[in-house]
């Protein structure tokens, strides 16, 4: 069942919805169409042809009224189908996040590798050819074994195990590696935000959770969560598109980010994705006059209670990174609902 057209046009949907009060339903009824024109009004025309034409007009008007009247129920059916699919995707997404949260909680040291895995998978994107991007191609042995991906195999292995669990309870088909990698990175980012809140509460987890939920940026993930349905590549992406970050100069990093539409601001906010030690990466980035002001801005933000500037910009940038060149399938992970045979019901 596809996404309804009206669900993609809220302005049109509101017009249709507001036509009929919510407490009433349309009930088809007989409609009388009065044709006031008389035969004497028509000069020089065959009365039989006039009558046939007028009768057809009246019948057409009646059918038109019936269609307009019944359109409310058609919209309601399309709306209901759309809501069912959204709920299916939302429920599955929540399960996926729970599985990934538990996997990461048991292996917190893997967080930097998960972030870098998502970054390197996405930065194979090439604007000129519109190829590459966050398409899960990093799962192929010939790609994960490249020099820029050294040390990322354990993170991929962790996700392979999580995928087995996720696929076992999925009702709408296996999760794509592209979605898996990006939602794992999302869980990793959230884990770093929560860890920062706990540190600010002196290591008290309960207070840290309260602080994060009260001042954190959970509400900023809406657009990212809607981009659920990335497609997997069937072959490895071309070599030579991703730098070896540990050996790259700041200028090389800027050039690569510029090639996919990012600037110094995005480079600074994604510093945690570029290596195992964010502080060391930021020290290097701060040596560049274009990047330094953004590094300093985000360092100051991380010292505040809410980290608002840093968290919001990181979520915004990561959301864009996670969809470079991707066409999202908004029907992914939906499934037909079981039909009930009322003849077999015992009353």
Short mmCIF file of C-alpha atoms in Angstrom, two decimals:
data_model
loop_
_atom_site.label_atom_id
_atom_site.label_comp_id
_atom_site.label_asym_id
_atom_site.label_seq_id
_atom_site.Cartn_x
_atom_site.Cartn_y
_atom_site.Cartn_z
CA UNK A 1 0.00 0.00 0.00
CA UNK A 2 1.61 3.28 -1.08
CA UNK A 3 1.76 6.69 0.47
CA UNK A 4 -1.39 8.61 -0.35
CA UNK A 5 -1.09 11.62 -2.60
CA UNK A 6 -3.07 13.81 -0.23
CA UNK A 7 -0.80 12.87 2.65
CA UNK A 8 2.06 14.49 0.74
CA UNK A 9 0.06 17.70 0.23
CA UNK A 10 -1.02 18.88 3.71
CA UNK A 11 -2.53 22.06 2.31
CA UNK A 12 -4.84 20.11 0.01
CA UNK A 13 -5.70 17.63 2.71
CA UNK A 14 -6.72 20.38 5.09
CA UNK A 15 -9.05 21.82 2.49
CA UNK A 16 -10.75 18.47 1.95
CA UNK A 17 -10.89 17.71 5.64
CA UNK A 18 -12.41 21.04 6.52
CA UNK A 19 -15.19 20.63 3.96
CA UNK A 20 -17.15 18.29 6.23
CA UNK A 21 -17.58 18.77 9.99
CA UNK A 22 -15.78 15.99 11.92
CA UNK A 23 -18.98 14.92 13.65
CA UNK A 24 -20.88 14.22 10.41
CA UNK A 25 -20.54 11.66 7.65
CA UNK A 26 -21.73 11.79 4.10
CA UNK A 27 -24.82 9.68 3.36
CA UNK A 28 -25.66 9.31 -0.36
CA UNK A 29 -29.18 10.46 -1.15
CA UNK A 30 -31.33 11.14 -4.15
CA UNK A 31 -30.73 14.51 -5.82
CA UNK A 32 -33.30 16.20 -8.01
CA UNK A 33 -31.92 18.17 -10.92
CA UNK A 34 -34.41 20.68 -12.33
CA UNK A 35 -33.99 21.65 -15.99
CA UNK A 36 -36.03 24.82 -16.37
CA UNK A 37 -35.40 25.28 -20.06
CA UNK A 38 -38.47 24.66 -22.29
CA UNK A 39 -38.66 23.44 -25.85
CA UNK A 40 -40.09 26.74 -26.99
CA UNK A 41 -36.83 28.45 -25.94
CA UNK A 42 -34.92 26.70 -28.67
CA UNK A 43 -35.44 28.08 -32.11
CA UNK A 44 -34.79 25.99 -35.18
CA UNK A 45 -33.61 22.91 -33.22
CA UNK A 46 -35.02 19.41 -33.33
CA UNK A 47 -36.91 18.91 -30.01
CA UNK A 48 -35.75 15.30 -29.76
CA UNK A 49 -32.04 16.25 -29.99
CA UNK A 50 -32.57 19.00 -27.44
CA UNK A 51 -34.19 16.62 -24.97
CA UNK A 52 -31.42 14.04 -25.30
CA UNK A 53 -28.69 16.65 -24.77
CA UNK A 54 -30.41 18.11 -21.72
CA UNK A 55 -31.05 14.71 -20.18
CA UNK A 56 -27.35 13.84 -20.57
CA UNK A 57 -26.40 17.11 -18.91
CA UNK A 58 -28.69 16.40 -15.99
CA UNK A 59 -27.37 12.85 -15.57
CA UNK A 60 -23.78 14.15 -15.69
CA UNK A 61 -24.51 16.71 -13.02
CA UNK A 62 -26.06 14.05 -10.79
CA UNK A 63 -23.06 11.72 -11.15
CA UNK A 64 -20.72 14.62 -10.45
CA UNK A 65 -22.50 15.41 -7.21
CA UNK A 66 -22.32 11.78 -6.14
CA UNK A 67 -18.54 11.67 -6.80
CA UNK A 68 -17.94 14.89 -4.87
CA UNK A 69 -20.02 13.63 -1.98
CA UNK A 70 -18.25 10.28 -1.78
CA UNK A 71 -14.75 11.81 -2.03
CA UNK A 72 -14.73 12.38 1.72
CA UNK A 73 -14.84 8.63 2.40
CA UNK A 74 -12.10 7.98 -0.21
CA UNK A 75 -9.83 10.51 1.48
CA UNK A 76 -10.56 8.95 4.86
CA UNK A 77 -9.60 5.49 3.56
CA UNK A 78 -6.34 6.80 2.05
CA UNK A 79 -5.59 8.65 5.27
CA UNK A 80 -6.16 5.55 7.37
CA UNK A 81 -3.86 3.48 5.15
CA UNK A 82 -1.16 6.13 5.41
CA UNK A 83 -1.45 6.21 9.19
CA UNK A 84 -1.15 2.42 9.39
CA UNK A 85 2.07 2.46 7.37
CA UNK A 86 3.50 5.29 9.46
CA UNK A 87 2.76 3.36 12.63
CA UNK A 88 4.38 0.21 11.23
CA UNK A 89 7.55 2.13 10.35
CA UNK A 90 7.57 3.97 13.67
CA UNK A 91 7.19 0.78 15.71
CA UNK A 92 9.94 -0.96 13.76
CA UNK A 93 12.22 2.07 14.05
CA UNK A 94 11.75 2.10 17.84
CA UNK A 95 12.69 -1.58 18.00
CA UNK A 96 15.79 -0.95 15.89
CA UNK A 97 16.87 1.89 18.16
CA UNK A 98 16.38 -0.30 21.21
CA UNK A 99 18.53 -3.08 19.76
CA UNK A 100 21.29 -0.66 18.77
CA UNK A 101 21.15 1.12 22.13
CA UNK A 102 21.72 -2.17 23.96
CA UNK A 103 24.52 -3.19 21.59
CA UNK A 104 26.35 0.12 22.09
CA UNK A 105 25.72 0.24 25.83
CA UNK A 106 27.57 -3.04 26.15
CA UNK A 107 30.47 -1.78 23.98
CA UNK A 108 30.93 1.96 24.66
CA UNK A 109 34.50 1.94 23.35
CA UNK A 110 33.15 1.18 19.88
CA UNK A 111 31.42 4.59 19.58
CA UNK A 112 34.25 6.45 17.71
CA UNK A 113 34.46 3.60 15.18
CA UNK A 114 30.68 3.64 14.59
CA UNK A 115 30.82 7.38 13.89
CA UNK A 116 33.73 7.01 11.50
CA UNK A 117 32.05 4.04 9.80
CA UNK A 118 29.02 6.22 8.98
CA UNK A 119 31.22 9.12 7.84
CA UNK A 120 33.39 7.02 5.52
CA UNK A 121 30.40 5.23 4.05
CA UNK A 122 28.73 8.57 3.27
CA UNK A 123 31.75 10.46 1.96
CA UNK A 124 32.16 8.19 -1.05
CA UNK A 125 29.46 10.46 -2.52
CA UNK A 126 30.45 12.28 -5.69
CA UNK A 127 28.25 15.17 -6.80
CA UNK A 128 29.36 15.13 -10.44
CA UNK A 129 28.28 11.53 -11.03
CA UNK A 130 25.71 11.39 -8.20
CA UNK A 131 27.23 8.10 -7.14
CA UNK A 132 28.33 6.70 -3.79
CA UNK A 133 27.09 8.08 -0.50
CA UNK A 134 25.54 6.48 2.60
CA UNK A 135 24.52 3.31 0.80
CA UNK A 136 26.04 0.59 2.98
CA UNK A 137 28.76 -0.24 0.46
CA UNK A 138 31.34 -0.18 3.25
CA UNK A 139 30.04 -3.63 4.25
CA UNK A 140 31.85 -5.23 1.30
CA UNK A 141 35.18 -6.79 2.23
CA UNK A 142 37.01 -4.99 -0.58
CA UNK A 143 35.86 -1.62 0.81
CA UNK A 144 36.13 -2.16 4.58
CA UNK A 145 39.71 -3.36 4.04
CA UNK A 146 40.84 -0.09 2.43
CA UNK A 147 43.47 2.00 4.30
CA UNK A 148 40.98 4.74 5.26
CA UNK A 149 38.80 2.12 6.96
CA UNK A 150 41.51 0.53 9.06
CA UNK A 151 40.19 -0.48 12.47
CA UNK A 152 36.50 -0.29 11.51
CA UNK A 153 35.88 -4.03 11.12
CA UNK A 154 34.91 -4.53 14.80
CA UNK A 155 32.22 -1.86 14.45
CA UNK A 156 30.90 -3.55 11.32
CA UNK A 157 30.95 -6.94 13.05
CA UNK A 158 28.91 -5.48 15.92
CA UNK A 159 26.33 -4.22 13.46
CA UNK A 160 26.23 -7.59 11.66
CA UNK A 161 25.18 -9.21 14.95
CA UNK A 162 22.62 -6.48 15.61
CA UNK A 163 21.25 -6.95 12.10
CA UNK A 164 20.56 -10.63 12.73
CA UNK A 165 18.44 -9.72 15.74
CA UNK A 166 16.67 -6.89 13.92
CA UNK A 167 15.87 -9.02 10.87
CA UNK A 168 14.49 -11.75 13.12
CA UNK A 169 11.65 -9.52 14.36
CA UNK A 170 11.14 -7.36 11.27
CA UNK A 171 7.75 -7.87 9.60
CA UNK A 172 8.61 -5.71 6.61
CA UNK A 173 11.81 -7.30 5.35
CA UNK A 174 15.46 -7.03 6.43
CA UNK A 175 16.87 -3.68 7.43
CA UNK A 176 19.26 -2.17 4.89
CA UNK A 177 22.90 -1.77 5.86
CA UNK A 178 22.59 1.90 4.91
CA UNK A 179 19.87 2.44 7.53
CA UNK A 180 21.62 0.20 10.03
CA UNK A 181 24.91 2.11 9.84
CA UNK A 182 23.26 5.52 10.14
CA UNK A 183 20.94 4.58 12.99
CA UNK A 184 23.88 3.05 14.82
CA UNK A 185 25.71 6.35 14.41
CA UNK A 186 22.64 8.17 15.70
CA UNK A 187 22.61 5.94 18.79
CA UNK A 188 26.32 6.60 19.23
CA UNK A 189 25.81 10.37 19.01
CA UNK A 190 23.00 10.22 21.56
CA UNK A 191 25.23 8.14 23.83
CA UNK A 192 27.92 10.85 23.74
CA UNK A 193 25.33 13.54 24.54
CA UNK A 194 24.01 11.50 27.47
CA UNK A 195 27.53 10.74 28.73
CA UNK A 196 28.30 14.47 28.74
CA UNK A 197 25.15 15.16 30.80
CA UNK A 198 26.10 12.46 33.30
CA UNK A 199 29.60 13.93 33.67
CA UNK A 200 28.09 17.34 34.40
CA UNK A 201 26.08 15.71 37.18
CA UNK A 202 29.19 14.29 38.82
CA UNK A 203 28.70 10.82 37.38
CA UNK A 204 25.15 10.44 38.71
CA UNK A 205 23.31 8.54 35.95
CA UNK A 206 19.83 9.32 37.22
CA UNK A 207 20.47 13.06 37.38
CA UNK A 208 22.33 12.92 34.06
CA UNK A 209 19.32 11.33 32.38
CA UNK A 210 17.04 13.98 33.85
CA UNK A 211 19.37 16.73 32.65
CA UNK A 212 19.60 15.28 29.14
CA UNK A 213 15.85 14.79 28.83
CA UNK A 214 15.15 18.27 30.15
CA UNK A 215 17.75 20.23 28.18
CA UNK A 216 18.92 17.79 25.51
CA UNK A 217 18.27 17.88 21.81
CA UNK A 218 16.07 14.81 21.32
CA UNK A 219 13.43 16.93 19.63
CA UNK A 220 15.87 17.84 16.86
CA UNK A 221 15.99 14.33 15.40
CA UNK A 222 12.61 14.51 13.63
CA UNK A 223 13.92 14.97 10.08
CA UNK A 224 16.57 12.29 10.53
CA UNK A 225 13.99 9.80 11.76
CA UNK A 226 11.80 10.43 8.72
CA UNK A 227 14.67 9.48 6.40
CA UNK A 228 14.08 5.78 7.06
CA UNK A 229 14.34 3.62 3.98
CA UNK A 230 17.82 4.07 2.51
CA UNK A 231 18.76 1.70 -0.27
CA UNK A 232 21.83 -0.52 -0.24
CA UNK A 233 24.47 -0.46 -2.97
CA UNK A 234 25.05 -3.77 -4.71
CA UNK A 235 28.76 -3.15 -5.29
CA UNK A 236 31.62 -1.38 -3.48
CA UNK A 237 31.98 2.33 -4.16
CA UNK A 238 35.01 3.51 -6.15
CA UNK A 239 38.36 3.83 -4.37
CA UNK A 240 40.17 7.07 -3.64
CA UNK A 241 37.18 9.14 -2.57
CA UNK A 242 37.77 9.13 1.20
CA UNK A 243 40.95 10.51 2.80
CA UNK A 244 42.91 8.72 5.49
CA UNK A 245 41.84 11.20 8.16
CA UNK A 246 44.77 10.50 10.50
CA UNK A 247 47.21 11.52 7.74
CA UNK A 248 45.19 14.23 6.02
CA UNK A 249 45.98 17.93 6.38
CA UNK A 250 43.22 20.34 7.36
CA UNK A 251 43.19 21.65 3.80
CA UNK A 252 42.62 18.13 2.45
CA UNK A 253 39.77 17.69 4.90
CA UNK A 254 38.25 21.03 3.85
CA UNK A 255 38.54 20.06 0.19
CA UNK A 256 36.77 16.76 0.75
CA UNK A 257 33.98 18.36 2.75
CA UNK A 258 33.61 21.10 0.14
CA UNK A 259 33.24 18.45 -2.58
CA UNK A 260 30.02 17.18 -0.95
CA UNK A 261 28.63 20.63 -0.13
CA UNK A 262 29.98 21.12 3.39
CA UNK A 263 32.17 23.92 4.76
CA UNK A 264 34.43 24.68 7.75
CA UNK A 265 31.43 24.78 10.08
CA UNK A 266 30.39 21.21 9.24
CA UNK A 267 33.99 20.01 9.41
CA UNK A 268 34.33 21.42 12.93
CA UNK A 269 31.04 20.00 14.23
CA UNK A 270 31.87 16.52 12.90
CA UNK A 271 35.24 16.44 14.64
CA UNK A 272 34.15 13.43 16.72
CA UNK A 273 33.65 11.46 13.49
CA UNK A 274 37.19 11.99 12.24
CA UNK A 275 39.20 10.02 14.79
CA UNK A 276 39.23 8.28 18.15
CA UNK A 277 40.27 11.41 20.08
CA UNK A 278 38.01 14.40 19.47
CA UNK A 279 40.27 16.75 21.41
CA UNK A 280 43.31 15.87 19.28
CA UNK A 281 41.29 16.31 16.09
CA UNK A 282 40.02 19.71 17.24
CA UNK A 283 43.56 20.84 18.08
CA UNK A 284 44.53 20.12 14.48
CA UNK A 285 41.44 21.78 13.04
CA UNK A 286 41.95 24.88 15.20
CA UNK A 287 45.24 25.52 13.38
CA UNK A 288 43.22 26.57 10.32
CA UNK A 289 41.84 30.14 10.43
CA UNK A 290 38.63 29.14 8.63
CA UNK A 291 37.82 26.26 10.95
CA UNK A 292 39.16 27.65 14.25
CA UNK A 293 36.19 29.96 15.07
CA UNK A 294 33.76 27.05 14.71
CA UNK A 295 35.92 24.74 16.81
CA UNK A 296 35.99 27.35 19.57
CA UNK A 297 32.24 27.94 19.28
CA UNK A 298 31.45 24.24 19.77
CA UNK A 299 33.97 23.84 22.59
CA UNK A 300 32.27 26.69 24.45
CA UNK A 301 28.87 25.18 23.74
CA UNK A 302 29.89 21.79 25.18
CA UNK A 303 30.76 23.53 28.45
CA UNK A 304 27.18 24.77 28.87
CA UNK A 305 24.40 22.75 30.51
CA UNK A 306 22.43 22.16 27.34
CA UNK A 307 25.21 22.13 24.68
CA UNK A 308 22.51 23.56 22.41
CA UNK A 309 24.63 25.05 19.61
CA UNK A 310 26.85 22.02 19.35
CA UNK A 311 24.11 19.40 19.53
CA UNK A 312 21.71 21.13 17.14
CA UNK A 313 24.41 21.78 14.53
CA UNK A 314 25.75 18.24 14.84
CA UNK A 315 22.29 16.71 14.36
CA UNK A 316 21.56 18.99 11.39
CA UNK A 317 24.88 18.19 9.70
CA UNK A 318 24.68 14.47 10.36
CA UNK A 319 21.13 14.35 8.99
CA UNK A 320 22.35 15.90 5.73
CA UNK A 321 25.39 13.61 5.66
CA UNK A 322 23.20 10.53 6.10
CA UNK A 323 21.16 11.25 2.97
CA UNK A 324 23.80 12.42 0.46
CA UNK A 325 22.63 11.17 -2.94
CA UNK A 326 20.03 8.88 -1.39
CA UNK A 327 16.47 8.36 -2.59
CA UNK A 328 14.47 7.40 0.49
CA UNK A 329 11.85 4.68 0.14
CA UNK A 330 9.11 5.91 2.47
CA UNK A 331 7.25 2.62 2.13
CA UNK A 332 10.18 0.55 3.40
CA UNK A 333 9.49 -1.86 6.28
CA UNK A 334 5.71 -1.71 5.84
CA UNK A 335 3.71 -4.90 5.46
CA UNK A 336 0.14 -6.00 4.70
CA UNK A 337 -2.06 -6.29 7.74
CA UNK A 338 -3.55 -9.70 8.43
CA UNK A 339 -7.14 -10.01 7.19
CA UNK A 340 -9.77 -11.45 9.49
CA UNK A 341 -12.18 -14.02 8.03
CA UNK A 342 -15.40 -13.08 9.81
CA UNK A 343 -17.01 -16.37 8.73
CA UNK A 344 -14.66 -18.20 11.08
CA UNK A 345 -15.35 -16.03 14.09
CA UNK A 346 -17.16 -17.72 16.94
CA UNK A 347 -19.82 -15.42 18.33
#
